[in-house]
Tab-separated table of C-alpha atoms and ligand atoms in Angstrom:
chain	number	residue	atom	x	y	z
A	1	UNK	CA	2.136	195.868	172.976
A	2	UNK	CA	2.126	198.068	176.054
A	3	UNK	CA	-0.153	195.871	178.161
A	4	UNK	CA	1.341	192.563	179.202
A	5	UNK	CA	-0.221	189.452	180.683
A	6	UNK	CA	1.579	187.119	183.054
A	7	UNK	CA	0.134	183.951	184.587
A	8	UNK	CA	-1.834	185.891	187.167
A	9	UNK	CA	-1.567	189.556	186.255
A	10	UNK	CA	-2.811	191.955	183.649
A	11	UNK	CA	-0.234	194.742	183.542
A	12	UNK	CA	-1.601	197.730	181.665
A	13	UNK	CA	-0.307	201.236	181.037
A	14	UNK	CA	-1.080	203.803	183.689
A	15	UNK	CA	-4.293	205.805	183.311
A	16	UNK	CA	-5.402	209.077	184.803
A	17	UNK	CA	-8.017	207.368	186.989
A	18	UNK	CA	-5.317	205.193	188.571
A	19	UNK	CA	-4.372	208.280	190.607
A	20	UNK	CA	-7.282	207.553	192.960
A	21	UNK	CA	-6.089	203.965	193.398
A	22	UNK	CA	-2.555	205.164	194.082
A	23	UNK	CA	-3.819	207.410	196.896
A	24	UNK	CA	-5.602	204.373	198.397
A	25	UNK	CA	-2.509	202.242	198.035
A	26	UNK	CA	-0.191	204.714	199.770
A	27	UNK	CA	-2.748	205.548	202.432
A	28	UNK	CA	-1.728	202.259	203.986
A	29	UNK	CA	1.278	202.815	206.266
A	30	UNK	CA	2.393	199.231	205.600
A	31	UNK	CA	2.808	200.059	201.916
A	32	UNK	CA	4.226	203.564	202.454
A	33	UNK	CA	6.872	202.392	204.897
A	34	UNK	CA	9.423	205.082	205.771
A	35	UNK	CA	8.533	207.209	202.774
A	36	UNK	CA	7.069	210.641	203.262
A	37	UNK	CA	4.112	210.577	200.868
A	38	UNK	CA	1.526	213.290	201.457
A	39	UNK	CA	-1.399	213.354	198.968
A	40	UNK	CA	0.165	216.002	196.704
A	41	UNK	CA	3.316	213.927	196.325
A	42	UNK	CA	1.261	210.810	195.520
A	43	UNK	CA	-0.611	212.862	192.911
A	44	UNK	CA	2.731	213.854	191.370
A	45	UNK	CA	3.778	210.199	191.266
A	46	UNK	CA	0.559	209.345	189.435
A	47	UNK	CA	1.050	212.236	186.991
A	48	UNK	CA	4.664	211.196	186.480
A	49	UNK	CA	3.531	207.658	185.680
A	50	UNK	CA	1.235	208.993	182.959
A	51	UNK	CA	3.877	211.372	181.625
A	52	UNK	CA	6.430	208.587	181.256
A	53	UNK	CA	4.113	206.662	178.952
A	54	UNK	CA	3.598	209.800	176.893
A	55	UNK	CA	7.266	210.810	176.711
A	56	UNK	CA	9.235	207.544	176.949
A	57	UNK	CA	6.663	205.144	175.514
A	58	UNK	CA	6.897	203.031	178.666
A	59	UNK	CA	6.317	203.523	182.373
A	60	UNK	CA	4.653	201.993	185.413
A	61	UNK	CA	1.790	199.582	184.913
A	62	UNK	CA	-1.370	199.246	186.938
A	63	UNK	CA	-1.407	195.624	188.102
A	64	UNK	CA	-4.764	193.880	187.868
A	65	UNK	CA	-5.408	190.420	189.298
A	66	UNK	CA	-6.756	188.501	186.310
A	67	UNK	CA	-8.882	186.105	188.352
A	68	UNK	CA	-10.880	188.809	190.162
A	69	UNK	CA	-10.281	191.996	188.162
A	70	UNK	CA	-8.974	193.691	191.335
A	71	UNK	CA	-6.594	196.653	191.081
A	72	UNK	CA	-3.725	195.391	193.227
A	73	UNK	CA	-0.875	197.835	192.768
A	74	UNK	CA	1.668	199.656	190.666
A	75	UNK	CA	4.451	197.627	189.073
A	76	UNK	CA	6.928	198.110	186.278
A	77	UNK	CA	9.446	200.436	184.698
A	78	UNK	CA	9.770	203.795	186.404
A	79	UNK	CA	12.172	206.614	185.593
A	80	UNK	CA	13.972	207.981	188.652
A	81	UNK	CA	14.799	211.474	187.338
A	82	UNK	CA	17.040	212.478	190.203
A	83	UNK	CA	18.814	209.179	190.777
A	84	UNK	CA	22.564	210.017	190.816
A	85	UNK	CA	23.677	207.070	188.638
A	86	UNK	CA	23.798	206.983	184.833
A	87	UNK	CA	20.996	204.401	184.527
A	88	UNK	CA	17.743	205.845	185.802
A	89	UNK	CA	15.087	203.352	184.741
A	90	UNK	CA	14.113	201.187	187.660
A	91	UNK	CA	11.804	198.255	188.071
A	92	UNK	CA	9.450	199.147	190.912
A	93	UNK	CA	6.676	197.305	192.733
A	94	UNK	CA	4.058	198.352	195.270
A	95	UNK	CA	1.151	196.070	196.043
A	96	UNK	CA	-1.774	196.222	198.439
A	97	UNK	CA	-0.898	194.208	201.524
A	98	UNK	CA	-3.597	191.594	200.911
A	99	UNK	CA	-1.617	190.482	197.850
A	100	UNK	CA	1.822	190.166	199.416
A	101	UNK	CA	3.576	186.832	199.810
A	102	UNK	CA	2.348	185.137	196.634
A	103	UNK	CA	5.215	185.899	194.283
A	104	UNK	CA	3.229	188.587	192.465
A	105	UNK	CA	5.832	191.377	192.753
A	106	UNK	CA	8.449	189.044	191.296
A	107	UNK	CA	6.063	187.979	188.526
A	108	UNK	CA	5.471	191.635	187.645
A	109	UNK	CA	9.166	192.548	187.930
A	110	UNK	CA	10.174	189.776	185.525
A	111	UNK	CA	7.582	190.992	183.024
A	112	UNK	CA	8.960	194.532	183.346
A	113	UNK	CA	12.516	193.358	182.635
A	114	UNK	CA	11.354	191.490	179.551
A	115	UNK	CA	9.390	194.543	178.413
A	116	UNK	CA	12.314	196.905	178.952
A	117	UNK	CA	14.966	194.747	177.316
A	118	UNK	CA	12.903	193.269	174.489
A	119	UNK	CA	10.469	196.049	173.551
A	120	UNK	CA	12.484	199.131	174.467
A	121	UNK	CA	16.116	198.063	174.030
A	122	UNK	CA	17.141	199.289	177.463
A	123	UNK	CA	20.751	198.518	178.345
A	124	UNK	CA	20.436	198.379	182.119
A	125	UNK	CA	17.554	198.323	184.598
A	126	UNK	CA	18.080	199.255	188.238
A	127	UNK	CA	16.003	198.972	191.394
A	128	UNK	CA	16.335	201.014	194.568
A	129	UNK	CA	15.019	200.403	198.062
A	130	UNK	CA	15.728	201.145	201.714
A	131	UNK	CA	18.647	199.000	202.874
A	132	UNK	CA	16.462	197.520	205.610
A	133	UNK	CA	13.692	196.486	203.204
A	134	UNK	CA	14.434	192.762	203.052
A	135	UNK	CA	11.316	191.805	201.061
A	136	UNK	CA	12.023	194.312	198.261
A	137	UNK	CA	15.673	193.220	198.135
A	138	UNK	CA	14.551	189.617	197.844
A	139	UNK	CA	12.230	190.481	194.949
A	140	UNK	CA	15.164	192.168	193.180
A	141	UNK	CA	17.352	189.107	193.698
A	142	UNK	CA	14.645	186.705	192.554
A	143	UNK	CA	14.206	188.785	189.401
A	144	UNK	CA	17.949	188.433	188.694
A	145	UNK	CA	19.232	191.869	189.733
A	146	UNK	CA	22.453	192.052	191.746
A	147	UNK	CA	23.561	194.415	194.507
A	148	UNK	CA	25.600	197.390	193.272
A	149	UNK	CA	25.951	199.751	196.215
A	150	UNK	CA	24.530	201.754	199.104
A	151	UNK	CA	23.772	205.493	199.024
A	152	UNK	CA	22.009	208.171	200.969
A	153	UNK	CA	19.396	209.540	198.568
A	154	UNK	CA	16.334	211.698	199.302
A	155	UNK	CA	16.479	211.015	203.044
A	156	UNK	CA	19.850	211.614	204.746
A	157	UNK	CA	18.873	209.220	207.531
A	158	UNK	CA	17.796	206.227	205.461
A	159	UNK	CA	20.459	204.377	203.453
A	160	UNK	CA	19.224	202.943	200.186
A	161	UNK	CA	20.658	200.040	198.245
A	162	UNK	CA	20.585	199.767	194.503
A	163	UNK	CA	20.518	196.662	192.396
A	164	UNK	CA	20.810	196.284	188.626
A	165	UNK	CA	20.730	193.882	185.729
A	166	UNK	CA	22.157	194.651	182.323
A	167	UNK	CA	20.960	193.442	178.997
A	168	UNK	CA	23.676	190.800	178.574
A	169	UNK	CA	23.016	189.268	181.997
A	170	UNK	CA	19.299	189.231	181.322
A	171	UNK	CA	19.771	187.534	177.936
A	172	UNK	CA	22.088	184.963	179.554
A	173	UNK	CA	19.548	184.196	182.290
A	174	UNK	CA	16.828	183.765	179.651
A	175	UNK	CA	18.855	181.327	177.567
A	176	UNK	CA	19.865	179.401	180.694
A	177	UNK	CA	16.182	179.137	181.688
A	178	UNK	CA	15.347	177.871	178.196
A	179	UNK	CA	17.926	175.092	178.339
A	180	UNK	CA	16.787	173.755	181.743
B	201	COA	C1	7.948	194.491	198.591
B	201	COA	C2	6.668	193.915	197.990
B	201	COA	C3	6.446	194.543	196.641
B	201	COA	C4	6.846	192.405	197.836
B	201	COA	O1	5.720	191.892	197.129
B	201	COA	P1	5.387	190.313	197.134
B	201	COA	O2	4.428	190.070	196.042
B	201	COA	O3	5.039	189.894	198.499
B	201	COA	O4	6.831	189.727	196.740
B	201	COA	P2	7.154	188.229	196.331
B	201	COA	O5	6.143	187.322	196.942
B	201	COA	O6	7.393	188.174	194.871
B	201	COA	O7	8.582	188.008	197.042
B	201	COA	C5	8.803	188.470	198.361
B	201	COA	C6	10.040	187.747	198.915
B	201	COA	O8	10.494	188.461	200.084
B	201	COA	C7	10.509	187.570	201.190
B	201	COA	N1	10.196	188.351	202.363
B	201	COA	C8	9.029	188.919	202.687
B	201	COA	N2	9.149	189.564	203.857
B	201	COA	C9	10.429	189.421	204.244
B	201	COA	C10	11.181	189.857	205.371
B	201	COA	N3	10.625	190.620	206.324
B	201	COA	N4	12.481	189.502	205.462
B	201	COA	C11	13.067	188.742	204.499
B	201	COA	N5	12.393	188.306	203.397
B	201	COA	C12	11.103	188.634	203.289
B	201	COA	C13	9.459	186.530	200.857
B	201	COA	O9	9.654	185.345	201.621
B	201	COA	C14	9.732	186.331	199.362
B	201	COA	O10	10.913	185.591	199.143
B	201	COA	P3	10.880	183.987	198.826
B	201	COA	O11	10.038	183.816	197.595
B	201	COA	O12	12.306	183.632	198.650
B	201	COA	O13	10.241	183.334	200.014
B	201	COA	C15	5.439	194.175	198.885
B	201	COA	O14	5.759	193.776	200.186
B	201	COA	C16	5.009	195.625	198.893
B	201	COA	O15	4.266	196.048	198.014
B	201	COA	N6	5.453	196.406	199.906
B	201	COA	C17	5.071	197.799	200.031
B	201	COA	C18	5.626	198.665	198.921
B	201	COA	C19	7.108	198.588	198.842
B	201	COA	O16	7.808	198.716	199.839
B	201	COA	N7	7.616	198.387	197.623
B	201	COA	C20	9.021	198.369	197.361
B	201	COA	C21	9.478	199.760	197.274
B	201	COA	S1	11.187	199.813	196.860
């Protein structure tokens, strides 16, 4: 099952037509943040999302709000080819601003962890963001990832932090949740 439903989200594999939505999403400076994302780079991100599904059998999802059918963002497992660490599969999340602040990124991130560990036997899932990006760091923490270090990556002026959760920690958090 490559599409996943959470309480509020339909998370479905990336499609070619989602490229147009991704351009809309990153056209918003609030979503883009410090990242340099001209249209050709956004197009490559969209193509890369498709390619991952083809090659790896998993990749980023398009996130659809179940109640309205709205396309609200890109969430899920994403391979960071040039990340310097050994584990390169991250959980990523980018939502249109109108949908922020409702716990949706965390809901999607938790579904991505379950998908990666249960369906694809991943051993470790990371997440990377600008050190100053408090909201993204909070989503990582709420999803159970822990801080692992700070690097300069891509942009020599913007430090990034990386977080991770391994399979054993994820299993332990699941069984703890089940006994509460
Ligand atoms: C980061 C992003 C995905 C968060 O989505 P979201 O659905 O609002 O996230 P959630 O509601 O699940 O959780 C956000 C948490 O960050 C907290 N938060 C939000 N803004 C914050 C800030 N400026 N400082 C500290 N915490 C902040 C929220 O209070 C919430 O934590 P809480 O539940 O403990 O109160 C969303 O803001 C986004 O799409 N931003 C643009 C794209 C982006 O930067 N993505 C990350 C790239 S690495």
